[in-house]
PDB file of C-alpha atoms in Angstrom:
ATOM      1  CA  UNK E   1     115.665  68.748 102.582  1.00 54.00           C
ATOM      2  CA  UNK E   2     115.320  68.983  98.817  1.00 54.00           C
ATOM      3  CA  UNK E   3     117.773  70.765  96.663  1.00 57.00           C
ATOM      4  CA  UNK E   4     116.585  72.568  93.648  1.00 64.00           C
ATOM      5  CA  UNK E   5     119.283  72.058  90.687  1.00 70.00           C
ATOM      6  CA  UNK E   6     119.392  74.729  88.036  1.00 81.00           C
ATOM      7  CA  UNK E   7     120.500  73.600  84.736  1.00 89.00           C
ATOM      8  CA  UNK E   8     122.416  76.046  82.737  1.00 86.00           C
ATOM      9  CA  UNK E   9     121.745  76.426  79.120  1.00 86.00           C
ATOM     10  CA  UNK E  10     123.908  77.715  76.523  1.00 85.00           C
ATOM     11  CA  UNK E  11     122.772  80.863  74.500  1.00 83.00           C
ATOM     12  CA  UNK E  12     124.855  82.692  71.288  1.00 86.00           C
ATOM     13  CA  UNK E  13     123.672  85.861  70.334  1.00 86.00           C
ATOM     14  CA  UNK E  14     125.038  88.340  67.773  1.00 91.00           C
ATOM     15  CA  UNK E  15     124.978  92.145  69.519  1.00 90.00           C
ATOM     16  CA  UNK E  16     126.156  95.639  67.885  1.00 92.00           C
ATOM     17  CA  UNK E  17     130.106  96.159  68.759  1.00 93.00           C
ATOM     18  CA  UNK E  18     129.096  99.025  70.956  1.00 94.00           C
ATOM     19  CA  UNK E  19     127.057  97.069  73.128  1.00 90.00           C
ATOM     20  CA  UNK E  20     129.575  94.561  73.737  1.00 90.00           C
ATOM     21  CA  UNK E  21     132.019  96.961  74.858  1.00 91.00           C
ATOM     22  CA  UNK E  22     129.431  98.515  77.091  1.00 91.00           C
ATOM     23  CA  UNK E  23     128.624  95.208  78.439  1.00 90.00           C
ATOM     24  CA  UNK E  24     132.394  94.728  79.201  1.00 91.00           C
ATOM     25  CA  UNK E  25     132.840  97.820  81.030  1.00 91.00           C
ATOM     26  CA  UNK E  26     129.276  97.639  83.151  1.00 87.00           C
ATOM     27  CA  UNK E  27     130.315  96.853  86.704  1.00 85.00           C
ATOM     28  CA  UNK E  28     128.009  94.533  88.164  1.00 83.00           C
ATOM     29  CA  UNK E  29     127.650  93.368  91.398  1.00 78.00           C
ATOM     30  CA  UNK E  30     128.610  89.538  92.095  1.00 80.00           C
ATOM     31  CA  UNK E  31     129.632  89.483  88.179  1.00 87.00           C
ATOM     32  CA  UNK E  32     133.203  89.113  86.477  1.00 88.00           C
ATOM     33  CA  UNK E  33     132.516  88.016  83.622  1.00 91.00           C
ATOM     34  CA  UNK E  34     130.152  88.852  80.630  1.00 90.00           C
ATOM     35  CA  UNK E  35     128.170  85.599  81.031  1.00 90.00           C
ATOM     36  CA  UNK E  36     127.846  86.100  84.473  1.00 89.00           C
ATOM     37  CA  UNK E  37     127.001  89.856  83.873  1.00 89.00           C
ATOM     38  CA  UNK E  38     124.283  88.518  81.184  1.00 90.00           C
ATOM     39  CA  UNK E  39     122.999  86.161  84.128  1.00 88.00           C
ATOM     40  CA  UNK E  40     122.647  89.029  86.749  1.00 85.00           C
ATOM     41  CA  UNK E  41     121.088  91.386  84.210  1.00 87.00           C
ATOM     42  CA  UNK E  42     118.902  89.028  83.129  1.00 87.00           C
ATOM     43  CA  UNK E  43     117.653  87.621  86.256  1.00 83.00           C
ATOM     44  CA  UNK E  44     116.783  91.153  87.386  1.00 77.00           C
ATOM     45  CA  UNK E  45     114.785  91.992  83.994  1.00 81.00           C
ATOM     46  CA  UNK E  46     112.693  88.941  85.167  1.00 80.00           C
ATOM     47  CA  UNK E  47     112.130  89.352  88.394  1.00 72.00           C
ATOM     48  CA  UNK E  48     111.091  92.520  87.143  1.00 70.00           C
ATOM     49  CA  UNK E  49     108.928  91.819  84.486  1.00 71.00           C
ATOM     50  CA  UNK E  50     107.994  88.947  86.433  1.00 70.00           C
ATOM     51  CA  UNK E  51     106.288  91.625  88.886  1.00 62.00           C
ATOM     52  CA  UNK E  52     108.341  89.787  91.433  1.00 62.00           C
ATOM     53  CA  UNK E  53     110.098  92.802  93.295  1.00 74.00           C
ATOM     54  CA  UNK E  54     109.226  92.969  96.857  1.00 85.00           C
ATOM     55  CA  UNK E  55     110.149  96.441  98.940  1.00 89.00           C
ATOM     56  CA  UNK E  56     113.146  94.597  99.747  1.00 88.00           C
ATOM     57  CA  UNK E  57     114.462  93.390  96.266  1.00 83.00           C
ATOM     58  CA  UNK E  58     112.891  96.659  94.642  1.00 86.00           C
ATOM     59  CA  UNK E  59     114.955  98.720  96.991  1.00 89.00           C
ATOM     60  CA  UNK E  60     118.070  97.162  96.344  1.00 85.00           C
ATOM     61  CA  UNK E  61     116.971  97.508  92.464  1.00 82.00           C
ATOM     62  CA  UNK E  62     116.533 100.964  93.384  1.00 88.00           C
ATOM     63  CA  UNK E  63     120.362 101.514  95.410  1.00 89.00           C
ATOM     64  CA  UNK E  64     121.522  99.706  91.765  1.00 83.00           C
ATOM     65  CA  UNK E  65     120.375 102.141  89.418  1.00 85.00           C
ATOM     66  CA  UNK E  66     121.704 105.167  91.254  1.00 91.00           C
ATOM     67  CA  UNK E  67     125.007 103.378  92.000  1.00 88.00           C
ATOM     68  CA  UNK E  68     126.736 105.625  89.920  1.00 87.00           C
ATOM     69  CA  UNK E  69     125.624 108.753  91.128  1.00 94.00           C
ATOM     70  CA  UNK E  70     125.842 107.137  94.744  1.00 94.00           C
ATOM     71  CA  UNK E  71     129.968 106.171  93.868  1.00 93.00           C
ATOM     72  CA  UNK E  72     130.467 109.800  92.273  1.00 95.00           C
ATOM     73  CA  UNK E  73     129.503 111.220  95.282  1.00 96.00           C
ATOM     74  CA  UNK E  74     131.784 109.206  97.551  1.00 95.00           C
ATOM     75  CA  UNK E  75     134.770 110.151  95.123  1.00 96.00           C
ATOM     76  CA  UNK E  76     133.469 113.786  95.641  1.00 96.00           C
ATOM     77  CA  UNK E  77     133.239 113.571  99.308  1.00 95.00           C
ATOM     78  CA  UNK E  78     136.632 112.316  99.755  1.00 96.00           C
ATOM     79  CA  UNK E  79     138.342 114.597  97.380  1.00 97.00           C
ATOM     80  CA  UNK E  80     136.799 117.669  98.793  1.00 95.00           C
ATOM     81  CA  UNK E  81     136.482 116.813 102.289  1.00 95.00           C
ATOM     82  CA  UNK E  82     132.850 118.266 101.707  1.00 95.00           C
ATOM     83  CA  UNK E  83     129.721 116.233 102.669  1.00 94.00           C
ATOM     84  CA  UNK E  84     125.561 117.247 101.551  1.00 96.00           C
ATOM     85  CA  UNK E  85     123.400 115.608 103.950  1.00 96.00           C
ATOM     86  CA  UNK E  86     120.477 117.809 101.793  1.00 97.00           C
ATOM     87  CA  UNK E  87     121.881 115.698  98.612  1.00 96.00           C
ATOM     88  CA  UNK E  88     122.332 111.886 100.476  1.00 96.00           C
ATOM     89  CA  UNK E  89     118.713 112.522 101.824  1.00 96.00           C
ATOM     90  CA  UNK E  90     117.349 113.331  98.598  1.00 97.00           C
ATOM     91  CA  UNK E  91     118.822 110.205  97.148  1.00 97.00           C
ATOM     92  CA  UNK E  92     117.348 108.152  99.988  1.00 96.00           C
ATOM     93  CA  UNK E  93     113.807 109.780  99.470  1.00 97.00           C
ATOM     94  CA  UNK E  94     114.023 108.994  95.560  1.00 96.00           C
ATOM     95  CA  UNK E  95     115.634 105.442  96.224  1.00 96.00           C
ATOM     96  CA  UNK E  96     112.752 104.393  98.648  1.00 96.00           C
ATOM     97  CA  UNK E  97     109.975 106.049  96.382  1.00 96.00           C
ATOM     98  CA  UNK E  98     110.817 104.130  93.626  1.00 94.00           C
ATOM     99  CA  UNK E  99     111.119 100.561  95.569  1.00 93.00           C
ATOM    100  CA  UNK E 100     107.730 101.786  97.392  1.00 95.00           C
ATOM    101  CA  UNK E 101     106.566 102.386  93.971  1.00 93.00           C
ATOM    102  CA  UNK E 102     107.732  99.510  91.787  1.00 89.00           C
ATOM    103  CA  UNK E 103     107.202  96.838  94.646  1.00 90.00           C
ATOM    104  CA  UNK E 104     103.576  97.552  94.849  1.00 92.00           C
ATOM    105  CA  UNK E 105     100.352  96.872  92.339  1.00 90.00           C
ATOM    106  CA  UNK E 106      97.582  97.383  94.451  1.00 94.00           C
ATOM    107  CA  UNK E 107      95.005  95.648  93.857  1.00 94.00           C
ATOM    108  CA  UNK E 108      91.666  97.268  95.752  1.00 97.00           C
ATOM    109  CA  UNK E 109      90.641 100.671  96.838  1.00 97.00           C
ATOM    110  CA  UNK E 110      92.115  99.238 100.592  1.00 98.00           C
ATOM    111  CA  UNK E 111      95.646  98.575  99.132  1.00 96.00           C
ATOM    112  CA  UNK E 112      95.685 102.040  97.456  1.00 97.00           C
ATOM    113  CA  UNK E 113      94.962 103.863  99.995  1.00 98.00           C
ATOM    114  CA  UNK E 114      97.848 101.949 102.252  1.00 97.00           C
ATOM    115  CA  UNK E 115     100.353 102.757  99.178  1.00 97.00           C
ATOM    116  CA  UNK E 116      99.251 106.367  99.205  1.00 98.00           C
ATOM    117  CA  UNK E 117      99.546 106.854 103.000  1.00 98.00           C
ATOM    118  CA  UNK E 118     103.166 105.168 102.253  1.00 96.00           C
ATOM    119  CA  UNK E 119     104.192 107.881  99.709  1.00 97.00           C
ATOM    120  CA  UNK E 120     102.430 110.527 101.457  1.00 97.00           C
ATOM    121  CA  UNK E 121     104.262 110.147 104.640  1.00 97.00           C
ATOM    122  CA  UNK E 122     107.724 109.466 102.946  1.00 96.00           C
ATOM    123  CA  UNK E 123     106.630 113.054 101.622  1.00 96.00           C
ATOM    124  CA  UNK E 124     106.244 114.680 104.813  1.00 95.00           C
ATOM    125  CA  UNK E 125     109.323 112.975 106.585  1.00 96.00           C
ATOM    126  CA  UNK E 126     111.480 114.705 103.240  1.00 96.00           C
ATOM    127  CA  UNK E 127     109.821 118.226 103.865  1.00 94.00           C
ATOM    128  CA  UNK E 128     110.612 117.872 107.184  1.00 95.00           C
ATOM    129  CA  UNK E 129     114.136 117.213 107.001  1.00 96.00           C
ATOM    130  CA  UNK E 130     114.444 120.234 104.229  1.00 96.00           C
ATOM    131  CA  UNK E 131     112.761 122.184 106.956  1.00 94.00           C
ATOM    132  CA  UNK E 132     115.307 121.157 109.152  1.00 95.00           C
ATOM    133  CA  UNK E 133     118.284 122.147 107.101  1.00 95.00           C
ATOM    134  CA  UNK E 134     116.255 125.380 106.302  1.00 93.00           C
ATOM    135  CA  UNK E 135     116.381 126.380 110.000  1.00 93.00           C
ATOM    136  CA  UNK E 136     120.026 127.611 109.448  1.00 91.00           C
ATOM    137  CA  UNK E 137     121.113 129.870 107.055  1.00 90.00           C
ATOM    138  CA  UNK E 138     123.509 127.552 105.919  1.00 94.00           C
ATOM    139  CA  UNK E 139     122.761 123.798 104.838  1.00 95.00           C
ATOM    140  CA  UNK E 140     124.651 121.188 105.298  1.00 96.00           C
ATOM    141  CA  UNK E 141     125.211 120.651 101.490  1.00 96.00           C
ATOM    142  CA  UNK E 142     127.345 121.309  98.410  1.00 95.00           C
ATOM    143  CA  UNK E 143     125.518 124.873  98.250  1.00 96.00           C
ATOM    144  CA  UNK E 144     124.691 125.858 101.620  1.00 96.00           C
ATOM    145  CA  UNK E 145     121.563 128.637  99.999  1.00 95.00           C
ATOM    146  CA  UNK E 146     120.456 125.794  98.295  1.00 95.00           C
ATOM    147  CA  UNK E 147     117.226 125.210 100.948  1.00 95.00           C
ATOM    148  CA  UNK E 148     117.020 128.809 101.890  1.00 93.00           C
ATOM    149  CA  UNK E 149     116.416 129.587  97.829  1.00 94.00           C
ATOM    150  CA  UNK E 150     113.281 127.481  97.634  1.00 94.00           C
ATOM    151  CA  UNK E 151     111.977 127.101 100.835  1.00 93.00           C
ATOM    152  CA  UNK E 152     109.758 130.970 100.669  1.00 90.00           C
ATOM    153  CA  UNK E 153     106.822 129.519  98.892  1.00 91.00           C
ATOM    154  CA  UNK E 154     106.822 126.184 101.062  1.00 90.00           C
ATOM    155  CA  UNK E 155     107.132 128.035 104.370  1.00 89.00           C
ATOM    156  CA  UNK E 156     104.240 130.170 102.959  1.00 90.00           C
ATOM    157  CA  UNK E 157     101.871 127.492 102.055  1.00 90.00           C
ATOM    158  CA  UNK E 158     102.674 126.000 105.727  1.00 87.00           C
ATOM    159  CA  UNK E 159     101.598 129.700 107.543  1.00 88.00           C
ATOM    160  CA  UNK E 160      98.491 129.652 106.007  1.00 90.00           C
ATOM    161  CA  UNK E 161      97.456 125.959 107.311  1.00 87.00           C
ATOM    162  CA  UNK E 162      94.479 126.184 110.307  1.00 75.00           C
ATOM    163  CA  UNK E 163      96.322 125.204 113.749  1.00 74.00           C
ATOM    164  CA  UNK E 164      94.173 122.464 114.177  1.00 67.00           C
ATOM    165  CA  UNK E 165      95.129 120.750 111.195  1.00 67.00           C
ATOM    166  CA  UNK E 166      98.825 120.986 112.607  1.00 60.00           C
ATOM    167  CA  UNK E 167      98.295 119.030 115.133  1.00 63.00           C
ATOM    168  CA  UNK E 168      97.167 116.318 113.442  1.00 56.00           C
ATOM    169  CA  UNK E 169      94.182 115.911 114.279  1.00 50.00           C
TER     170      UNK E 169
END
């Protein structure tokens, strides 16, 4: 079995005081230092740019860019004893979109219609678990009206479908 060896090559670069101290404050995973932040960070701008993200990679891309809000929410939660299943299911929806969306580059009519039926149902599984939480008058989430509020013109729009389309046929 062959071992790949990665050489590591030095780099200086001159960046605005604010920058720096943003760098040094930037948590990122599997990095202590600012070199090894400048490694992670730049890895992940190539495999980006590279076009190199499969789901899996753009997902946990994705869970990285919302790890703020995903932390905040934690702190929230176990400060107020208070949980939004509405909210953490949003979050999911948005955080698989986007790795659905950035992961893919289709490249026939074939592949975008598979990346459309993708999207499409992650669509329908969201509706239907705002649907759920709109069966009670109160949501499990930080404002329990929250679903009630806007689900009048949805629940409308779903009346006014013909039965046979319901069924999936």
């Amino acid at each position: 079995m062959s071992t790949t060896s990665t050489t590591m090559e030095p780099l200086s670069a001159r960046i605005p005081s604010d920058l720096y101290l943003w760098l040094a404050q930037l948590q990122v995973e599997g990095a202590t230092t600012n070199s090894d932040k400048l490694r992670v960070l730049l890895g992940q701008l190539k495999r980006h740019h590279d076009g190199a993200l499969d789901y899996v990679a753009a997902h946990a891309w994705a869970r990285d860019i919302t790890g703020r809000l995903r932390e905040s929410l934690v702190r929230t939660e176990g400060q107020t004893g208070r949980h939004s299943d509405v909210l953490n299911a949003m979050l999911d929806h948005v955080t698989t979109c986007l790795a659905i969306v950035v992961s893919n580059a289709p490249g026939s009519e074939q592949e975008a219609a598979r990346l459309e039926d993708l999207l499409v149902r992650r669509g329908f599984a969201l509706s239907e678990m705002l649907l759920r939480q709109a069966t009670t008058s109160q949501a499990s989430a930080y404002d329990p009206t929250v679903v009630q509020r806007h689900a009048a013109a949805t629940l409308e729009l779903a009346h006014t479908i013909h039965p046979s389309l319901s069924k999936g046929a």
